PDB file of C-alpha atoms in Angstrom:
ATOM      1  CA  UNK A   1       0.000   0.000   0.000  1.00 49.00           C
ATOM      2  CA  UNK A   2       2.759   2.387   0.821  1.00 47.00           C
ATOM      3  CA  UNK A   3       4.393   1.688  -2.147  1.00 51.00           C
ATOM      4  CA  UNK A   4       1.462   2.342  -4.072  1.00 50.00           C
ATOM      5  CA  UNK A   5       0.924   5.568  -2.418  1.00 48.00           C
ATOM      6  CA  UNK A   6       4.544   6.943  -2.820  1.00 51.00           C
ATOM      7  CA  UNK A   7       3.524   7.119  -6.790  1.00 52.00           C
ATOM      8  CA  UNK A   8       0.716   9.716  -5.786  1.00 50.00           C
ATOM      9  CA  UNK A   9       2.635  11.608  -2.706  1.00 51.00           C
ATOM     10  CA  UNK A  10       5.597  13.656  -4.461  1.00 55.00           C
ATOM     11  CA  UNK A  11       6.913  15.045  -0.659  1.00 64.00           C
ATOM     12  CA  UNK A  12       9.220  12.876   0.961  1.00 82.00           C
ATOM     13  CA  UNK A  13       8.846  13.919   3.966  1.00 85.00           C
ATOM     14  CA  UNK A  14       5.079  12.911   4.011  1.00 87.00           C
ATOM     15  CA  UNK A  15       5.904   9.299   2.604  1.00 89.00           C
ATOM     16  CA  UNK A  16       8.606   9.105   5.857  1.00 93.00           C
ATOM     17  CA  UNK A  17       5.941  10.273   8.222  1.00 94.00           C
ATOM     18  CA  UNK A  18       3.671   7.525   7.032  1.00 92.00           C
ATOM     19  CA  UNK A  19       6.339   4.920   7.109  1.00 94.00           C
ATOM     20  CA  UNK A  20       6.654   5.851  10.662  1.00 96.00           C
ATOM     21  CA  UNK A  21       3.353   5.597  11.764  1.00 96.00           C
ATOM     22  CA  UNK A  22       3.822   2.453  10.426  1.00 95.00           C
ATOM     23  CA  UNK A  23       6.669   1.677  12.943  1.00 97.00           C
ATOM     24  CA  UNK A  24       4.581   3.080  15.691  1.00 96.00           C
ATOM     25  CA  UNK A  25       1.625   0.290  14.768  1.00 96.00           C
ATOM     26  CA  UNK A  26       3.864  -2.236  14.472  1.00 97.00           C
ATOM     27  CA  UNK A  27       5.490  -1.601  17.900  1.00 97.00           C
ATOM     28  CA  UNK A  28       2.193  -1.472  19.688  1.00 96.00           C
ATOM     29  CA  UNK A  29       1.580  -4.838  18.243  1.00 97.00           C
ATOM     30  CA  UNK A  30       4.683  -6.077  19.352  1.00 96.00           C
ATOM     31  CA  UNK A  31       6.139  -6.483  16.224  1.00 97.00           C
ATOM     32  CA  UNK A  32       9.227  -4.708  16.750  1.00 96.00           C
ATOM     33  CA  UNK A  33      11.649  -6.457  14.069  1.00 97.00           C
ATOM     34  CA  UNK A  34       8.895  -5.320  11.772  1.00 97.00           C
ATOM     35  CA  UNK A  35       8.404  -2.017  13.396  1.00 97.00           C
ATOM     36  CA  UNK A  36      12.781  -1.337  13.308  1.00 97.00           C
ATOM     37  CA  UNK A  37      12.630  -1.846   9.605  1.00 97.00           C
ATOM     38  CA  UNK A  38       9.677   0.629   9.099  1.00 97.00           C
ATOM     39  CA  UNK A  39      11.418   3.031  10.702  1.00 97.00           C
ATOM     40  CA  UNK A  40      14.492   2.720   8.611  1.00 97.00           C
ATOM     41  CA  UNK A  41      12.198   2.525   5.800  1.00 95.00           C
ATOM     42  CA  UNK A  42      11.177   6.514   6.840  1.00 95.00           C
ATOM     43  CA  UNK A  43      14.336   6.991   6.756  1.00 96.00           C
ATOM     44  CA  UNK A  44      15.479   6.068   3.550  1.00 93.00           C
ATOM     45  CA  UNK A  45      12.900   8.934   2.583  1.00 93.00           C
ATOM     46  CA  UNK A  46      14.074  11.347   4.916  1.00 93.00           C
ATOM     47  CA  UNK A  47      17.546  11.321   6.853  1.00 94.00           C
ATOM     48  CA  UNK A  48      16.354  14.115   8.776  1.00 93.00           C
ATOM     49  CA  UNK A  49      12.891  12.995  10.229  1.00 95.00           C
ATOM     50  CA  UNK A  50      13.322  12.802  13.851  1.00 95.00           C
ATOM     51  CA  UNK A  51      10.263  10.650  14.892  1.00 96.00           C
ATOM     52  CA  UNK A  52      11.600   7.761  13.025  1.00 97.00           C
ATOM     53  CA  UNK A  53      15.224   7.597  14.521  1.00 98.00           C
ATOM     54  CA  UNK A  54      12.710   7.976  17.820  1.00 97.00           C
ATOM     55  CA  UNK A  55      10.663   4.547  16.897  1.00 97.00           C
ATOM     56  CA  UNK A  56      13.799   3.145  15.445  1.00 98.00           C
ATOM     57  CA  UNK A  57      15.579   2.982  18.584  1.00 98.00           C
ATOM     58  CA  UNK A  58      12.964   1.724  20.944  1.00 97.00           C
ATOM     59  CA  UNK A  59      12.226  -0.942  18.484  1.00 98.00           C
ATOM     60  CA  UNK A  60      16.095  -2.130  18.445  1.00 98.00           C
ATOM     61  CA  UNK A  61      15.766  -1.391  22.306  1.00 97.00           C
ATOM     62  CA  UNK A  62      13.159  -4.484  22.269  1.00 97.00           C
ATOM     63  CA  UNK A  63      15.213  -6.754  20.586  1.00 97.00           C
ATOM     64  CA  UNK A  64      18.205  -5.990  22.561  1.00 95.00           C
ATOM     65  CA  UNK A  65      20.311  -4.521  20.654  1.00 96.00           C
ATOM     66  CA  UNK A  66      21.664  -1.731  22.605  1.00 95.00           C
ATOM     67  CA  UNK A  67      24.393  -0.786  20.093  1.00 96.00           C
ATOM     68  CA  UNK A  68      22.199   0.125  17.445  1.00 97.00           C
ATOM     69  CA  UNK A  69      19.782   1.978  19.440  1.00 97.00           C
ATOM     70  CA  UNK A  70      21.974   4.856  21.104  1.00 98.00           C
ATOM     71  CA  UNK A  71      23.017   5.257  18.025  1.00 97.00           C
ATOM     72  CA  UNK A  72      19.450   5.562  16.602  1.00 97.00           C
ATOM     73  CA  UNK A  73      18.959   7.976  19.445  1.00 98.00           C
ATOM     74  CA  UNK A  74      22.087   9.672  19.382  1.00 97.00           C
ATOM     75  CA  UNK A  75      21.546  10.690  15.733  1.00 96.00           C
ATOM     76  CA  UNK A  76      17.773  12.016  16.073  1.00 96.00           C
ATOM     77  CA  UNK A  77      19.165  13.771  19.516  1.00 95.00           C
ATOM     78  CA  UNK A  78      22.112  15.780  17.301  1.00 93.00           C
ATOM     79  CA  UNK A  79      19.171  16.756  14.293  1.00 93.00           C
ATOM     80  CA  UNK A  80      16.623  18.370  17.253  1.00 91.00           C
ATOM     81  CA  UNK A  81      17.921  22.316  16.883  1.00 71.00           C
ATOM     82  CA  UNK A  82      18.328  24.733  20.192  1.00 63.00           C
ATOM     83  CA  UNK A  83      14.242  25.522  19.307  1.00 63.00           C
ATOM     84  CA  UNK A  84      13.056  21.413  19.716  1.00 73.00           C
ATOM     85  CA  UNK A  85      10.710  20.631  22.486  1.00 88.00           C
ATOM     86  CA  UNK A  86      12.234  20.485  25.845  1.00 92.00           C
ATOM     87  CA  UNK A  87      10.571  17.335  26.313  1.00 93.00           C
ATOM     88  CA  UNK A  88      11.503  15.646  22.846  1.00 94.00           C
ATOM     89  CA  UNK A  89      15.366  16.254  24.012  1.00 95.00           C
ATOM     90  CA  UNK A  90      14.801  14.609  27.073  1.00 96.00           C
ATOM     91  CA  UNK A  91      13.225  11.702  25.499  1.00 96.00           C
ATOM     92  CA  UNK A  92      16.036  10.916  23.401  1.00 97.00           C
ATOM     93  CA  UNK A  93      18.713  11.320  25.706  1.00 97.00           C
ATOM     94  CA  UNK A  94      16.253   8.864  28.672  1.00 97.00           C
ATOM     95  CA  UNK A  95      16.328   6.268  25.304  1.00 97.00           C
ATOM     96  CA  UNK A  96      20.264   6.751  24.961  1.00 97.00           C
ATOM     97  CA  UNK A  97      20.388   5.655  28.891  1.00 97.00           C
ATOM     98  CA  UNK A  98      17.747   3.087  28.008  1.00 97.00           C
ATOM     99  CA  UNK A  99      19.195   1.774  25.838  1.00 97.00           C
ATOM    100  CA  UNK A 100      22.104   0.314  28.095  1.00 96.00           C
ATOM    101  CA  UNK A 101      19.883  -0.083  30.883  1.00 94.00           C
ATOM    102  CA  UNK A 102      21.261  -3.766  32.421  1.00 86.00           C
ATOM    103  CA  UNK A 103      23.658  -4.077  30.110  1.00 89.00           C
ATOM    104  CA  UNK A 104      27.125  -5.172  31.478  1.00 86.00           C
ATOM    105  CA  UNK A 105      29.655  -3.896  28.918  1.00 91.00           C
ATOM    106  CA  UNK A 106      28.557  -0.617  27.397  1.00 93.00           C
ATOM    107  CA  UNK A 107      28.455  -0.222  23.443  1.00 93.00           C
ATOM    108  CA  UNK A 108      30.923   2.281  21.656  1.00 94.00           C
ATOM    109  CA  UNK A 109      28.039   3.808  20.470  1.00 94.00           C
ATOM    110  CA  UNK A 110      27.006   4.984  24.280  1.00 95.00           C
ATOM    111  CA  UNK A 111      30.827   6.668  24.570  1.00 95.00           C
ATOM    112  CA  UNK A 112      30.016   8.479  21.066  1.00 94.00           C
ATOM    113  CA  UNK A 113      26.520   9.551  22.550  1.00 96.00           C
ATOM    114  CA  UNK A 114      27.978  10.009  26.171  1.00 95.00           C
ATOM    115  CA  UNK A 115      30.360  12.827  25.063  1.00 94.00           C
ATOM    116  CA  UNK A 116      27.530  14.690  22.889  1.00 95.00           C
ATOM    117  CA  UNK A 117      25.330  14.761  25.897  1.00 95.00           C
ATOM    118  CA  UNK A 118      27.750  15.856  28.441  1.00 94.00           C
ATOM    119  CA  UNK A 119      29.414  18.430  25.971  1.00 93.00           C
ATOM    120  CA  UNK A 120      26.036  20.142  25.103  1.00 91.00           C
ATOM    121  CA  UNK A 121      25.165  21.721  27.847  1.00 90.00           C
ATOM    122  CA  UNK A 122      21.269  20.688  28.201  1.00 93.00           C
ATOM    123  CA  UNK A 123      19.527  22.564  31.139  1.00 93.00           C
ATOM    124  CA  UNK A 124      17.943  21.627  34.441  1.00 95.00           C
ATOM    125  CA  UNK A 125      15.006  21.174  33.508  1.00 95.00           C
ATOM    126  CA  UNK A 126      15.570  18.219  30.351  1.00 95.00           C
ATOM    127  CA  UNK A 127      17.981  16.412  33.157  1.00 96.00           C
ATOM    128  CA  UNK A 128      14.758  16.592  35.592  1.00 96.00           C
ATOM    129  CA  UNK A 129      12.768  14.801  32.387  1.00 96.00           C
ATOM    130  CA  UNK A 130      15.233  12.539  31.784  1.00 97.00           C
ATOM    131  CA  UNK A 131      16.084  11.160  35.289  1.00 95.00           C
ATOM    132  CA  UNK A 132      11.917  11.590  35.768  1.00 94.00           C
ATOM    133  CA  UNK A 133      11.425   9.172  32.697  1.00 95.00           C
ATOM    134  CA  UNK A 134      13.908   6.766  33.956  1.00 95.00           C
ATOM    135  CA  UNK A 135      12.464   6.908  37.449  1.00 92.00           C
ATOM    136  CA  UNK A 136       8.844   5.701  35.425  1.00 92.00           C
ATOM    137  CA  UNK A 137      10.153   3.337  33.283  1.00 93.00           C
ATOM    138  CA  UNK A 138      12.164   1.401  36.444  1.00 92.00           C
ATOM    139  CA  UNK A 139      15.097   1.800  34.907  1.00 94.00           C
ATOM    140  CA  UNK A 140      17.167   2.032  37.917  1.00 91.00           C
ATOM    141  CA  UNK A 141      21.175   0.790  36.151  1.00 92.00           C
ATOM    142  CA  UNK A 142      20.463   3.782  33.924  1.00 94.00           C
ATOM    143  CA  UNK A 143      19.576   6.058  36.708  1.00 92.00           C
ATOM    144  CA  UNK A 144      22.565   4.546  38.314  1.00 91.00           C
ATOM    145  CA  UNK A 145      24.834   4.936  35.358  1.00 92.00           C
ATOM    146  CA  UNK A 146      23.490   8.806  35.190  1.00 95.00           C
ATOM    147  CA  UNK A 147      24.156   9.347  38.663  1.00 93.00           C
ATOM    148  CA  UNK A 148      27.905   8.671  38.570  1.00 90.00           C
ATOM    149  CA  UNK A 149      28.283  11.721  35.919  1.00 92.00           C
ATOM    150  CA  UNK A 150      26.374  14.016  39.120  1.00 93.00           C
ATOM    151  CA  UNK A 151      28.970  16.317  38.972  1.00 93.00           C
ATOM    152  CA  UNK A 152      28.337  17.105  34.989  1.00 94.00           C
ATOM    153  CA  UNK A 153      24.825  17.874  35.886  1.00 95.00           C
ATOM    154  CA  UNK A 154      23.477  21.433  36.319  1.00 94.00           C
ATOM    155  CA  UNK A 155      24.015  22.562  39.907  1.00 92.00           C
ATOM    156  CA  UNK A 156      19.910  24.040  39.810  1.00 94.00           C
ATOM    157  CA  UNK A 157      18.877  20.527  39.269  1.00 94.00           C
ATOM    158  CA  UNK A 158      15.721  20.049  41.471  1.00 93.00           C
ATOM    159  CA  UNK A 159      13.375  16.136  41.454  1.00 90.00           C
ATOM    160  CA  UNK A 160      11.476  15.026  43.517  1.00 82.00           C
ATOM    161  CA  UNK A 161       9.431  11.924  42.263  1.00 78.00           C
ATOM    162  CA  UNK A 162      12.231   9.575  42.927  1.00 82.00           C
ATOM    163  CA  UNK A 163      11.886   6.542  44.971  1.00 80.00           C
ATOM    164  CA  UNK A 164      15.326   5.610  46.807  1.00 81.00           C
ATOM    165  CA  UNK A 165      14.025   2.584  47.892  1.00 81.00           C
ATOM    166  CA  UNK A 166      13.743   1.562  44.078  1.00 83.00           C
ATOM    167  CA  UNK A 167      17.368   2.942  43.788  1.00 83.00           C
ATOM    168  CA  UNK A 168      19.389   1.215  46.432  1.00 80.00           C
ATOM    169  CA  UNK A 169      17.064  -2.172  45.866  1.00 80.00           C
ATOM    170  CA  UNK A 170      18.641  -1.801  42.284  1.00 81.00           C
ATOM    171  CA  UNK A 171      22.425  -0.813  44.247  1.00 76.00           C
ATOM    172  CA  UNK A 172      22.364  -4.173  46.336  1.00 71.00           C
ATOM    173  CA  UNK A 173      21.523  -6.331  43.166  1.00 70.00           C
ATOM    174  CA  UNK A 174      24.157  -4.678  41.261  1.00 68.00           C
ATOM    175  CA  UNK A 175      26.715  -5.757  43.946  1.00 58.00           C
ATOM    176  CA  UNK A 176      27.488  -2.243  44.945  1.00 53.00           C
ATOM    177  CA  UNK A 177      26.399  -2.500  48.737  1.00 50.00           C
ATOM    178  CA  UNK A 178      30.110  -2.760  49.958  1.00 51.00           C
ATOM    179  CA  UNK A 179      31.200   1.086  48.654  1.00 55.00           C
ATOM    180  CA  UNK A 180      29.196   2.584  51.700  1.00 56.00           C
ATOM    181  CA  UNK A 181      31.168   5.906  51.337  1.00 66.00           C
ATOM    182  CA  UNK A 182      30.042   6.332  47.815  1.00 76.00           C
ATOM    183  CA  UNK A 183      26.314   5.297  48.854  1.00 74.00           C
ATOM    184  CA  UNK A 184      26.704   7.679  51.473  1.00 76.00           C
ATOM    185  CA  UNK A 185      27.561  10.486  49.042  1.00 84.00           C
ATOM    186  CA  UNK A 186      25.006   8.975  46.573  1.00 85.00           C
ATOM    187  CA  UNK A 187      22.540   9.768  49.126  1.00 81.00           C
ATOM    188  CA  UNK A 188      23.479  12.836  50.071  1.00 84.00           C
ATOM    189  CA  UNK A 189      23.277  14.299  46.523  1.00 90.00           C
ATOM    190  CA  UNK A 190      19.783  12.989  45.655  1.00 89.00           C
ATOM    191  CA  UNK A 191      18.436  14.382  48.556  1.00 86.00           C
ATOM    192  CA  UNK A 192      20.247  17.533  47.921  1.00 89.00           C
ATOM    193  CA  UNK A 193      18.447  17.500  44.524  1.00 92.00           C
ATOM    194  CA  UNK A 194      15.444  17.238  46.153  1.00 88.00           C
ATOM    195  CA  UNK A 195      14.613  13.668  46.866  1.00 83.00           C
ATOM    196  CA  UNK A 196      12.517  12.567  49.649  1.00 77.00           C
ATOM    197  CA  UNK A 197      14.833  10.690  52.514  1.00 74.00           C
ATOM    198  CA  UNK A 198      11.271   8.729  53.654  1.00 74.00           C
ATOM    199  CA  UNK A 199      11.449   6.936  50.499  1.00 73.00           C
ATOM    200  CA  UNK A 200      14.711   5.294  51.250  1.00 73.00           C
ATOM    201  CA  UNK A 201      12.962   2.231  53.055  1.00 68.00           C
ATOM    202  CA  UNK A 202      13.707  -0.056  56.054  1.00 67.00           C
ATOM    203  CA  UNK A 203      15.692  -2.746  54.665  1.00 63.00           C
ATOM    204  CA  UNK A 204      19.530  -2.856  56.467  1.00 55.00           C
ATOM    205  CA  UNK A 205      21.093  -1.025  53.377  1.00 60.00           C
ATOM    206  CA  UNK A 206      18.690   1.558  54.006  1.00 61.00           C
ATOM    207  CA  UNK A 207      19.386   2.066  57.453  1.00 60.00           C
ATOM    208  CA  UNK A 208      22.736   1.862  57.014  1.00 59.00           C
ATOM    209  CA  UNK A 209      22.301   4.562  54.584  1.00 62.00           C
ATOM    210  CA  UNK A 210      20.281   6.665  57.100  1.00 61.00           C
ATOM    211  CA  UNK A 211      23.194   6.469  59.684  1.00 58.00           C
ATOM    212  CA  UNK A 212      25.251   7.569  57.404  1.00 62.00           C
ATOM    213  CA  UNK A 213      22.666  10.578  56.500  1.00 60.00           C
ATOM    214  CA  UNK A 214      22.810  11.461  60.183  1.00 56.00           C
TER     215      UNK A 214
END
């Protein structure tokens, strides 16, 4: 049908946006091999359609493979001009942490992406989407793996719907329990930031944690 219709539709532009919606079906279905190749399909239309490096990446994010979705994200992230949608940025750069979310040995790709992020100098306010999208998605590594660049973030940056509990549940798993200092410091930063010390939790970590606090 698309093909068909790319006879009558002389923009390209309009045949990438319908390639993408394609994408965005196929995804909802669960169809994301399908859904990644739509999305390169807009693409091959238009290099410089946003939305589709967007679905492209969650797709690859679905069938795990990480490397080829920070990219996707990276790329859309460096087309979005200082006038894009506060929101949009953050949504690319949460899919760039995403993306690597559990994964033990980080792609090249997320160095690549790493240094544009860090180098750009994004506001308060997109770091308070991304670490807020994170935070709703559960993905607690990435949050992590944000967390150790703290002192590349802006020093206004204010959130507050974070649960530490989540957090430290996520530290213990990942077999960082015995680096109290650095929890300790962890700790004291989020709250700093604006996080809420009740959500912590009562398991021994936490009160460890809270000793520390005190």
């Amino acid at each position: 049908m698309l093909i068909y219709l790319s006879q009558w539709i002389p923009c390209s532009r309009d045949i990438a946006v319908l390639h993408c919606n394609k994408s965005n079906a196929l995804y909802s279905l669960g169809r994301w091999r399908e859904a990644a190749f739509s999305a390169y399909e807009s693409l091959q239309w238009d290099p410089e359609y946003v939305k589709a490096y967007y679905r492209a990446g969650h797709s690859l994010i679905m069938l795990s493979k990480s490397f080829e979705a920070v990219s996707a994200f990276h790329k859309g992230l460096s087309l979005l001009n200082a006038s894009a949608d506060q929101s949009q940025v953050a949504d690319f750069v949460a899919g760039i942490f995403i993306s690597v979310n559990g994964e033990r040995v980080l792609p090249p790709t997320y160095f690549q992406a790493h240094t544009y992020i860090f180098s750009a100098g994004f506001g308060a306010l997109i770091w308070q989407m991304v670490i807020e999208k994170l935070a709703q998605k559960g993905k607690w590594q990435s949050c992590l793996l944000l967390f150790s660049e703290r002192r590349e973030l802006p020093a206004d940056l204010r959130v507050n719907q974070l649960s530490l509990k989540k957090l430290f549940e996520t530290y213990e798993f990942c077999g960082l329990d015995d680096r109290m200092q650095q929890a300790a410091e962890l700790v004291k930063w989020l709250i700093s930031i604006g996080a809420n010390v009740e959500t912590i939790g009562t398991c021994p970590l936490h009160a460890i944690i809270r000793l520390c606090i005190k």
